[in-house]
PDB file of C-alpha atoms in Angstrom:
ATOM      1  CA  UNK A  21      -0.034  -0.006  -0.031  1.00 47.00           C
ATOM      2  CA  UNK A  22       1.430   3.374  -0.962  1.00 45.00           C
ATOM      3  CA  UNK A  23       0.379   6.867   0.215  1.00 45.00           C
ATOM      4  CA  UNK A  24      -1.327   9.330  -2.150  1.00 51.00           C
ATOM      5  CA  UNK A  25      -0.750  13.097  -2.065  1.00 52.00           C
ATOM      6  CA  UNK A  26      -4.058  13.629  -0.233  1.00 57.00           C
ATOM      7  CA  UNK A  27      -2.925  11.307   2.572  1.00 56.00           C
ATOM      8  CA  UNK A  28      -5.099   8.339   1.588  1.00 58.00           C
ATOM      9  CA  UNK A  29      -3.734   4.857   1.175  1.00 57.00           C
ATOM     10  CA  UNK A  30      -3.422   4.110  -2.531  1.00 55.00           C
ATOM     11  CA  UNK A  31      -4.828   0.725  -3.688  1.00 54.00           C
ATOM     12  CA  UNK A  32      -3.071  -1.326  -6.338  1.00 50.00           C
ATOM     13  CA  UNK A  33      -4.536  -1.111  -9.822  1.00 50.00           C
ATOM     14  CA  UNK A  34      -7.296  -3.761 -10.473  1.00 50.00           C
ATOM     15  CA  UNK A  35      -6.190  -6.773 -12.516  1.00 49.00           C
ATOM     16  CA  UNK A  36      -8.300  -9.935 -11.896  1.00 49.00           C
ATOM     17  CA  UNK A  37     -11.585  -8.003 -11.587  1.00 48.00           C
ATOM     18  CA  UNK A  38     -10.973  -6.352 -14.990  1.00 51.00           C
ATOM     19  CA  UNK A  39     -10.246  -9.723 -16.571  1.00 49.00           C
ATOM     20  CA  UNK A  40     -13.476 -11.090 -15.098  1.00 50.00           C
ATOM     21  CA  UNK A  41     -15.326  -7.989 -16.403  1.00 51.00           C
ATOM     22  CA  UNK A  42     -14.023  -8.533 -19.923  1.00 53.00           C
ATOM     23  CA  UNK A  43     -14.809 -12.223 -19.771  1.00 54.00           C
ATOM     24  CA  UNK A  44     -18.386 -11.655 -18.749  1.00 51.00           C
ATOM     25  CA  UNK A  45     -18.811  -8.890 -21.396  1.00 54.00           C
ATOM     26  CA  UNK A  46     -17.389 -11.207 -24.079  1.00 55.00           C
ATOM     27  CA  UNK A  47     -19.654 -14.031 -23.002  1.00 52.00           C
ATOM     28  CA  UNK A  48     -22.679 -11.769 -23.146  1.00 48.00           C
ATOM     29  CA  UNK A  49     -21.695 -10.456 -26.536  1.00 56.00           C
ATOM     30  CA  UNK A  50     -21.587 -14.001 -27.874  1.00 54.00           C
ATOM     31  CA  UNK A  51     -25.233 -14.573 -27.092  1.00 49.00           C
ATOM     32  CA  UNK A  52     -27.460 -14.694 -30.121  1.00 54.00           C
ATOM     33  CA  UNK A  53     -29.697 -11.741 -30.939  1.00 49.00           C
ATOM     34  CA  UNK A  54     -29.677 -10.142 -27.521  1.00 50.00           C
ATOM     35  CA  UNK A  55     -25.950 -10.512 -26.999  1.00 53.00           C
ATOM     36  CA  UNK A  56     -24.765  -7.019 -28.000  1.00 60.00           C
ATOM     37  CA  UNK A  57     -27.412  -5.070 -26.071  1.00 65.00           C
ATOM     38  CA  UNK A  58     -26.771  -7.281 -23.036  1.00 62.00           C
ATOM     39  CA  UNK A  59     -23.030  -6.625 -23.240  1.00 63.00           C
ATOM     40  CA  UNK A  60     -23.654  -2.942 -23.500  1.00 64.00           C
ATOM     41  CA  UNK A  61     -26.125  -3.044 -20.544  1.00 64.00           C
ATOM     42  CA  UNK A  62     -23.357  -4.695 -18.459  1.00 62.00           C
ATOM     43  CA  UNK A  63     -20.684  -2.220 -19.527  1.00 66.00           C
ATOM     44  CA  UNK A  64     -22.660   0.954 -19.146  1.00 65.00           C
ATOM     45  CA  UNK A  65     -25.186   0.235 -16.334  1.00 65.00           C
ATOM     46  CA  UNK A  66     -23.919  -2.712 -14.163  1.00 64.00           C
ATOM     47  CA  UNK A  67     -20.154  -2.680 -14.253  1.00 65.00           C
ATOM     48  CA  UNK A  68     -19.431   0.965 -13.209  1.00 74.00           C
ATOM     49  CA  UNK A  69     -21.342   0.846  -9.912  1.00 76.00           C
ATOM     50  CA  UNK A  70     -19.911  -2.529  -9.067  1.00 79.00           C
ATOM     51  CA  UNK A  71     -16.411  -1.190  -9.674  1.00 82.00           C
ATOM     52  CA  UNK A  72     -17.161   1.803  -7.473  1.00 85.00           C
ATOM     53  CA  UNK A  73     -18.441  -0.449  -4.739  1.00 87.00           C
ATOM     54  CA  UNK A  74     -15.399  -2.632  -5.007  1.00 87.00           C
ATOM     55  CA  UNK A  75     -12.974   0.287  -4.879  1.00 88.00           C
ATOM     56  CA  UNK A  76     -14.806   2.003  -1.997  1.00 91.00           C
ATOM     57  CA  UNK A  77     -14.872  -1.263   0.021  1.00 91.00           C
ATOM     58  CA  UNK A  78     -11.123  -1.990  -0.637  1.00 89.00           C
ATOM     59  CA  UNK A  79     -10.176   1.623   0.247  1.00 91.00           C
ATOM     60  CA  UNK A  80     -12.136   1.394   3.493  1.00 92.00           C
ATOM     61  CA  UNK A  81     -10.242  -1.780   4.474  1.00 92.00           C
ATOM     62  CA  UNK A  82      -6.948  -0.107   3.572  1.00 90.00           C
ATOM     63  CA  UNK A  83      -7.723   2.887   5.652  1.00 91.00           C
ATOM     64  CA  UNK A  84      -8.780   0.710   8.626  1.00 92.00           C
ATOM     65  CA  UNK A  85      -5.687  -1.363   8.458  1.00 91.00           C
ATOM     66  CA  UNK A  86      -3.573   1.761   8.384  1.00 90.00           C
ATOM     67  CA  UNK A  87      -5.399   3.091  11.486  1.00 91.00           C
ATOM     68  CA  UNK A  88      -4.717  -0.221  13.275  1.00 91.00           C
ATOM     69  CA  UNK A  89      -1.087   0.058  12.315  1.00 89.00           C
ATOM     70  CA  UNK A  90      -0.910   3.493  13.911  1.00 89.00           C
ATOM     71  CA  UNK A  91      -3.065   2.884  17.057  1.00 90.00           C
ATOM     72  CA  UNK A  92      -2.602  -0.745  18.110  1.00 89.00           C
ATOM     73  CA  UNK A  93       0.674  -1.615  19.649  1.00 86.00           C
ATOM     74  CA  UNK A  94       2.426  -4.598  17.995  1.00 85.00           C
ATOM     75  CA  UNK A  95       0.047  -4.784  15.096  1.00 88.00           C
ATOM     76  CA  UNK A  96       1.828  -5.510  11.758  1.00 86.00           C
ATOM     77  CA  UNK A  97      -0.353  -5.394   8.647  1.00 85.00           C
ATOM     78  CA  UNK A  98       2.264  -7.257   6.559  1.00 84.00           C
ATOM     79  CA  UNK A  99       1.814 -10.412   8.750  1.00 85.00           C
ATOM     80  CA  UNK A 100      -1.779 -10.698   7.546  1.00 89.00           C
ATOM     81  CA  UNK A 101      -0.680 -12.073   4.242  1.00 84.00           C
ATOM     82  CA  UNK A 102       0.084 -15.331   6.086  1.00 86.00           C
ATOM     83  CA  UNK A 103      -3.055 -15.204   8.207  1.00 88.00           C
ATOM     84  CA  UNK A 104      -5.488 -17.741   6.629  1.00 89.00           C
ATOM     85  CA  UNK A 105      -8.314 -16.775   8.982  1.00 89.00           C
ATOM     86  CA  UNK A 106      -7.961 -13.116   7.970  1.00 90.00           C
ATOM     87  CA  UNK A 107      -7.878 -13.947   4.267  1.00 90.00           C
ATOM     88  CA  UNK A 108     -11.057 -16.209   4.616  1.00 91.00           C
ATOM     89  CA  UNK A 109     -12.976 -13.514   6.550  1.00 92.00           C
ATOM     90  CA  UNK A 110     -11.977 -10.797   4.110  1.00 93.00           C
ATOM     91  CA  UNK A 111     -13.256 -12.870   1.178  1.00 92.00           C
ATOM     92  CA  UNK A 112     -16.501 -13.715   2.874  1.00 93.00           C
ATOM     93  CA  UNK A 113     -17.034 -10.110   3.978  1.00 93.00           C
ATOM     94  CA  UNK A 114     -16.080  -8.726   0.525  1.00 92.00           C
ATOM     95  CA  UNK A 115     -18.719 -10.871  -1.255  1.00 92.00           C
ATOM     96  CA  UNK A 116     -21.376  -9.500   1.184  1.00 93.00           C
ATOM     97  CA  UNK A 117     -20.135  -5.915   0.837  1.00 93.00           C
ATOM     98  CA  UNK A 118     -20.511  -5.890  -2.894  1.00 90.00           C
ATOM     99  CA  UNK A 119     -24.106  -6.966  -2.532  1.00 90.00           C
ATOM    100  CA  UNK A 120     -25.302  -4.038  -0.342  1.00 93.00           C
ATOM    101  CA  UNK A 121     -25.359  -0.265  -0.431  1.00 92.00           C
ATOM    102  CA  UNK A 122     -26.476   0.084   3.162  1.00 94.00           C
ATOM    103  CA  UNK A 123     -23.767   1.981   5.135  1.00 95.00           C
ATOM    104  CA  UNK A 124     -24.451   0.370   8.450  1.00 95.00           C
ATOM    105  CA  UNK A 125     -23.992  -3.120   7.005  1.00 96.00           C
ATOM    106  CA  UNK A 126     -20.812  -2.045   5.205  1.00 96.00           C
ATOM    107  CA  UNK A 127     -19.384  -0.625   8.486  1.00 97.00           C
ATOM    108  CA  UNK A 128     -20.281  -3.878  10.272  1.00 97.00           C
ATOM    109  CA  UNK A 129     -18.550  -5.911   7.669  1.00 96.00           C
ATOM    110  CA  UNK A 130     -15.526  -3.671   7.710  1.00 96.00           C
ATOM    111  CA  UNK A 131     -15.270  -3.743  11.483  1.00 96.00           C
ATOM    112  CA  UNK A 132     -15.569  -7.504  11.547  1.00 96.00           C
ATOM    113  CA  UNK A 133     -12.609  -7.780   9.159  1.00 94.00           C
ATOM    114  CA  UNK A 134     -10.524  -5.328  11.186  1.00 95.00           C
ATOM    115  CA  UNK A 135     -11.358  -7.062  14.467  1.00 94.00           C
ATOM    116  CA  UNK A 136     -10.079 -10.327  13.027  1.00 94.00           C
ATOM    117  CA  UNK A 137      -6.946  -8.560  11.783  1.00 93.00           C
ATOM    118  CA  UNK A 138      -6.438  -7.115  15.322  1.00 92.00           C
ATOM    119  CA  UNK A 139      -6.929 -10.508  16.948  1.00 90.00           C
ATOM    120  CA  UNK A 140     -10.161  -9.324  18.674  1.00 90.00           C
ATOM    121  CA  UNK A 141     -12.620 -11.836  17.260  1.00 91.00           C
ATOM    122  CA  UNK A 142     -14.349 -15.064  18.388  1.00 92.00           C
ATOM    123  CA  UNK A 143     -13.294 -18.474  17.123  1.00 93.00           C
ATOM    124  CA  UNK A 144     -13.366 -19.077  13.382  1.00 92.00           C
ATOM    125  CA  UNK A 145     -16.662 -20.935  13.301  1.00 94.00           C
ATOM    126  CA  UNK A 146     -18.429 -18.071  15.104  1.00 95.00           C
ATOM    127  CA  UNK A 147     -16.770 -15.551  12.874  1.00 94.00           C
ATOM    128  CA  UNK A 148     -18.273 -17.207   9.797  1.00 93.00           C
ATOM    129  CA  UNK A 149     -21.672 -17.466  11.526  1.00 95.00           C
ATOM    130  CA  UNK A 150     -21.641 -13.824  12.556  1.00 96.00           C
ATOM    131  CA  UNK A 151     -20.635 -12.682   9.005  1.00 95.00           C
ATOM    132  CA  UNK A 152     -23.615 -14.644   7.692  1.00 94.00           C
ATOM    133  CA  UNK A 153     -25.826 -12.805  10.217  1.00 95.00           C
ATOM    134  CA  UNK A 154     -24.592  -9.424   9.000  1.00 95.00           C
ATOM    135  CA  UNK A 155     -25.362 -10.461   5.519  1.00 91.00           C
ATOM    136  CA  UNK A 156     -28.908 -11.756   6.345  1.00 93.00           C
ATOM    137  CA  UNK A 157     -29.996  -9.105   8.821  1.00 94.00           C
ATOM    138  CA  UNK A 158     -31.108  -5.568   8.083  1.00 95.00           C
ATOM    139  CA  UNK A 159     -29.711  -2.394   9.676  1.00 96.00           C
ATOM    140  CA  UNK A 160     -32.886  -2.235  11.702  1.00 96.00           C
ATOM    141  CA  UNK A 161     -32.015  -5.613  13.277  1.00 96.00           C
ATOM    142  CA  UNK A 162     -28.686  -4.213  14.359  1.00 96.00           C
ATOM    143  CA  UNK A 163     -30.234  -1.003  15.768  1.00 95.00           C
ATOM    144  CA  UNK A 164     -32.936  -2.886  17.654  1.00 95.00           C
ATOM    145  CA  UNK A 165     -30.304  -5.306  19.002  1.00 96.00           C
ATOM    146  CA  UNK A 166     -28.237  -2.423  20.376  1.00 95.00           C
ATOM    147  CA  UNK A 167     -31.392  -1.026  21.884  1.00 93.00           C
ATOM    148  CA  UNK A 168     -31.993  -4.347  23.788  1.00 94.00           C
ATOM    149  CA  UNK A 169     -28.371  -4.311  24.967  1.00 96.00           C
ATOM    150  CA  UNK A 170     -28.488  -0.842  26.500  1.00 93.00           C
ATOM    151  CA  UNK A 171     -31.876   0.890  26.361  1.00 89.00           C
ATOM    152  CA  UNK A 172     -30.883   3.693  28.683  1.00 87.00           C
ATOM    153  CA  UNK A 173     -27.654   4.459  26.856  1.00 89.00           C
ATOM    154  CA  UNK A 174     -29.282   4.480  23.484  1.00 88.00           C
ATOM    155  CA  UNK A 175     -32.218   6.601  24.750  1.00 85.00           C
ATOM    156  CA  UNK A 176     -29.727   9.140  26.128  1.00 87.00           C
ATOM    157  CA  UNK A 177     -27.761   9.257  22.945  1.00 87.00           C
ATOM    158  CA  UNK A 178     -30.984  10.012  21.050  1.00 83.00           C
ATOM    159  CA  UNK A 179     -31.995  12.761  23.454  1.00 82.00           C
ATOM    160  CA  UNK A 180     -34.798  10.810  25.111  1.00 80.00           C
ATOM    161  CA  UNK A 181     -35.072  11.646  28.802  1.00 75.00           C
ATOM    162  CA  UNK A 182     -35.990   8.848  31.267  1.00 68.00           C
ATOM    163  CA  UNK A 183     -35.524   7.903  34.903  1.00 63.00           C
ATOM    164  CA  UNK A 184     -36.071   4.844  36.986  1.00 59.00           C
ATOM    165  CA  UNK A 185     -39.275   6.298  38.517  1.00 57.00           C
ATOM    166  CA  UNK A 186     -41.073   6.194  35.154  1.00 71.00           C
ATOM    167  CA  UNK A 187     -43.263   3.335  34.082  1.00 79.00           C
ATOM    168  CA  UNK A 188     -44.581   2.090  30.687  1.00 84.00           C
ATOM    169  CA  UNK A 189     -43.923  -0.344  28.006  1.00 87.00           C
ATOM    170  CA  UNK A 190     -40.704  -0.908  26.073  1.00 87.00           C
ATOM    171  CA  UNK A 191     -42.632  -0.177  22.845  1.00 89.00           C
ATOM    172  CA  UNK A 192     -43.362   3.347  24.055  1.00 88.00           C
ATOM    173  CA  UNK A 193     -39.741   3.938  24.801  1.00 86.00           C
ATOM    174  CA  UNK A 194     -38.723   2.178  21.609  1.00 86.00           C
ATOM    175  CA  UNK A 195     -40.834   4.491  19.414  1.00 89.00           C
ATOM    176  CA  UNK A 196     -39.352   7.518  21.113  1.00 89.00           C
ATOM    177  CA  UNK A 197     -35.854   6.294  20.500  1.00 91.00           C
ATOM    178  CA  UNK A 198     -36.720   5.372  16.898  1.00 93.00           C
ATOM    179  CA  UNK A 199     -39.383   7.825  15.675  1.00 93.00           C
ATOM    180  CA  UNK A 200     -39.250   6.223  12.181  1.00 93.00           C
ATOM    181  CA  UNK A 201     -40.916   3.147  13.699  1.00 91.00           C
ATOM    182  CA  UNK A 202     -43.803   5.032  15.231  1.00 91.00           C
ATOM    183  CA  UNK A 203     -46.952   2.999  14.661  1.00 89.00           C
ATOM    184  CA  UNK A 204     -45.065   0.182  12.886  1.00 93.00           C
ATOM    185  CA  UNK A 205     -45.678  -2.444  15.541  1.00 92.00           C
ATOM    186  CA  UNK A 206     -45.901  -5.335  13.111  1.00 93.00           C
ATOM    187  CA  UNK A 207     -42.495  -4.442  11.625  1.00 94.00           C
ATOM    188  CA  UNK A 208     -40.534  -4.141  14.824  1.00 92.00           C
ATOM    189  CA  UNK A 209     -42.248  -6.999  16.507  1.00 93.00           C
ATOM    190  CA  UNK A 210     -41.031  -9.219  13.634  1.00 95.00           C
ATOM    191  CA  UNK A 211     -37.487  -7.882  14.091  1.00 95.00           C
ATOM    192  CA  UNK A 212     -37.749  -8.735  17.822  1.00 94.00           C
ATOM    193  CA  UNK A 213     -38.946 -12.238  16.934  1.00 95.00           C
ATOM    194  CA  UNK A 214     -36.028 -12.636  14.489  1.00 95.00           C
ATOM    195  CA  UNK A 215     -33.518 -11.643  17.149  1.00 96.00           C
ATOM    196  CA  UNK A 216     -35.103 -14.050  19.718  1.00 95.00           C
ATOM    197  CA  UNK A 217     -35.082 -16.931  17.209  1.00 94.00           C
ATOM    198  CA  UNK A 218     -31.327 -16.385  16.549  1.00 93.00           C
ATOM    199  CA  UNK A 219     -30.647 -16.471  20.325  1.00 94.00           C
ATOM    200  CA  UNK A 220     -29.769 -12.759  20.538  1.00 97.00           C
ATOM    201  CA  UNK A 221     -32.339 -11.672  23.126  1.00 95.00           C
ATOM    202  CA  UNK A 222     -33.565 -13.535  26.143  1.00 93.00           C
ATOM    203  CA  UNK A 223     -37.158 -12.400  25.900  1.00 87.00           C
ATOM    204  CA  UNK A 224     -39.882 -12.932  23.347  1.00 87.00           C
ATOM    205  CA  UNK A 225     -41.288 -10.094  21.220  1.00 85.00           C
ATOM    206  CA  UNK A 226     -44.161  -9.746  23.659  1.00 87.00           C
ATOM    207  CA  UNK A 227     -41.887  -8.093  26.214  1.00 87.00           C
ATOM    208  CA  UNK A 228     -42.108  -4.920  24.138  1.00 87.00           C
ATOM    209  CA  UNK A 229     -45.704  -4.507  25.134  1.00 90.00           C
ATOM    210  CA  UNK A 230     -45.716  -5.427  28.778  1.00 88.00           C
ATOM    211  CA  UNK A 231     -46.101  -2.604  31.318  1.00 89.00           C
ATOM    212  CA  UNK A 232     -43.090  -2.399  33.568  1.00 87.00           C
ATOM    213  CA  UNK A 233     -41.278  -0.058  35.983  1.00 84.00           C
ATOM    214  CA  UNK A 234     -38.347   2.189  35.054  1.00 79.00           C
ATOM    215  CA  UNK A 235     -35.799  -0.487  36.171  1.00 82.00           C
ATOM    216  CA  UNK A 236     -37.425  -2.991  33.856  1.00 86.00           C
ATOM    217  CA  UNK A 237     -37.331  -0.521  30.890  1.00 86.00           C
ATOM    218  CA  UNK A 238     -33.606  -0.094  31.216  1.00 84.00           C
ATOM    219  CA  UNK A 239     -32.799  -3.743  31.776  1.00 89.00           C
ATOM    220  CA  UNK A 240     -30.300  -5.479  29.450  1.00 93.00           C
ATOM    221  CA  UNK A 241     -31.975  -8.257  27.416  1.00 94.00           C
ATOM    222  CA  UNK A 242     -29.198  -9.358  25.069  1.00 97.00           C
ATOM    223  CA  UNK A 243     -27.537 -12.790  25.429  1.00 97.00           C
ATOM    224  CA  UNK A 244     -23.804 -13.487  25.587  1.00 97.00           C
ATOM    225  CA  UNK A 245     -23.993 -14.522  21.934  1.00 96.00           C
ATOM    226  CA  UNK A 246     -25.506 -11.159  21.030  1.00 97.00           C
ATOM    227  CA  UNK A 247     -22.855  -9.291  23.050  1.00 97.00           C
ATOM    228  CA  UNK A 248     -20.119 -11.103  21.182  1.00 97.00           C
ATOM    229  CA  UNK A 249     -21.744 -10.337  17.844  1.00 97.00           C
ATOM    230  CA  UNK A 250     -22.052  -6.642  18.654  1.00 97.00           C
ATOM    231  CA  UNK A 251     -18.408  -6.577  19.729  1.00 97.00           C
ATOM    232  CA  UNK A 252     -17.404  -8.291  16.515  1.00 96.00           C
ATOM    233  CA  UNK A 253     -19.080  -5.594  14.383  1.00 97.00           C
ATOM    234  CA  UNK A 254     -18.003  -2.761  16.574  1.00 95.00           C
ATOM    235  CA  UNK A 255     -15.029  -0.437  15.715  1.00 93.00           C
ATOM    236  CA  UNK A 256     -11.739  -2.045  16.914  1.00 90.00           C
ATOM    237  CA  UNK A 257     -10.222   1.337  17.742  1.00 79.00           C
TER     238      UNK A 257
END
């Protein structure tokens, strides 16, 4: 990795991707009748945004590794070339990254790769499982999971005032923290059910609508698995 004049880490020029691009374009062009229009569609509409996604993703990884090099004592980015677990995670995360435009998922994937690079990740089987979760879940699943981990902290971060003398339901607090979900009970109930099914929260979705005291409203409801998952997708530095 070299350094550009603007301070960013310069990426090597693409090689294998370009060959794949040309191969797919040639294959499309060989198709009868619709071949030429299909090739042009690929070249003009599909290929450029895919290339942009690829370059932005690789640049974010390069910048992240550079930050680890500066801030984590003993970290050596060059040693990652021989780290098979890092290579496998990077490949799995890269496939998922090219399939999404959602920034929260891209950040989660990037942080997962960097945590593996920094040696701050669970065992390899759980890494692969968690990467699959990032790919399968929506940004709302991640937001709701963080709410269940620390309702009071998330409420404070969103400017929602609360104290332990208050009473009500989690859904009321939930809709204050996430105004975009106001009146969308069916949607966030399904998210809560998904998280419970995956073993991320220790209560069913019904807990959102149970009246409780202030201490109940701020109680942590994530499992150890969920806590490891959130640590895995959290920024390493």
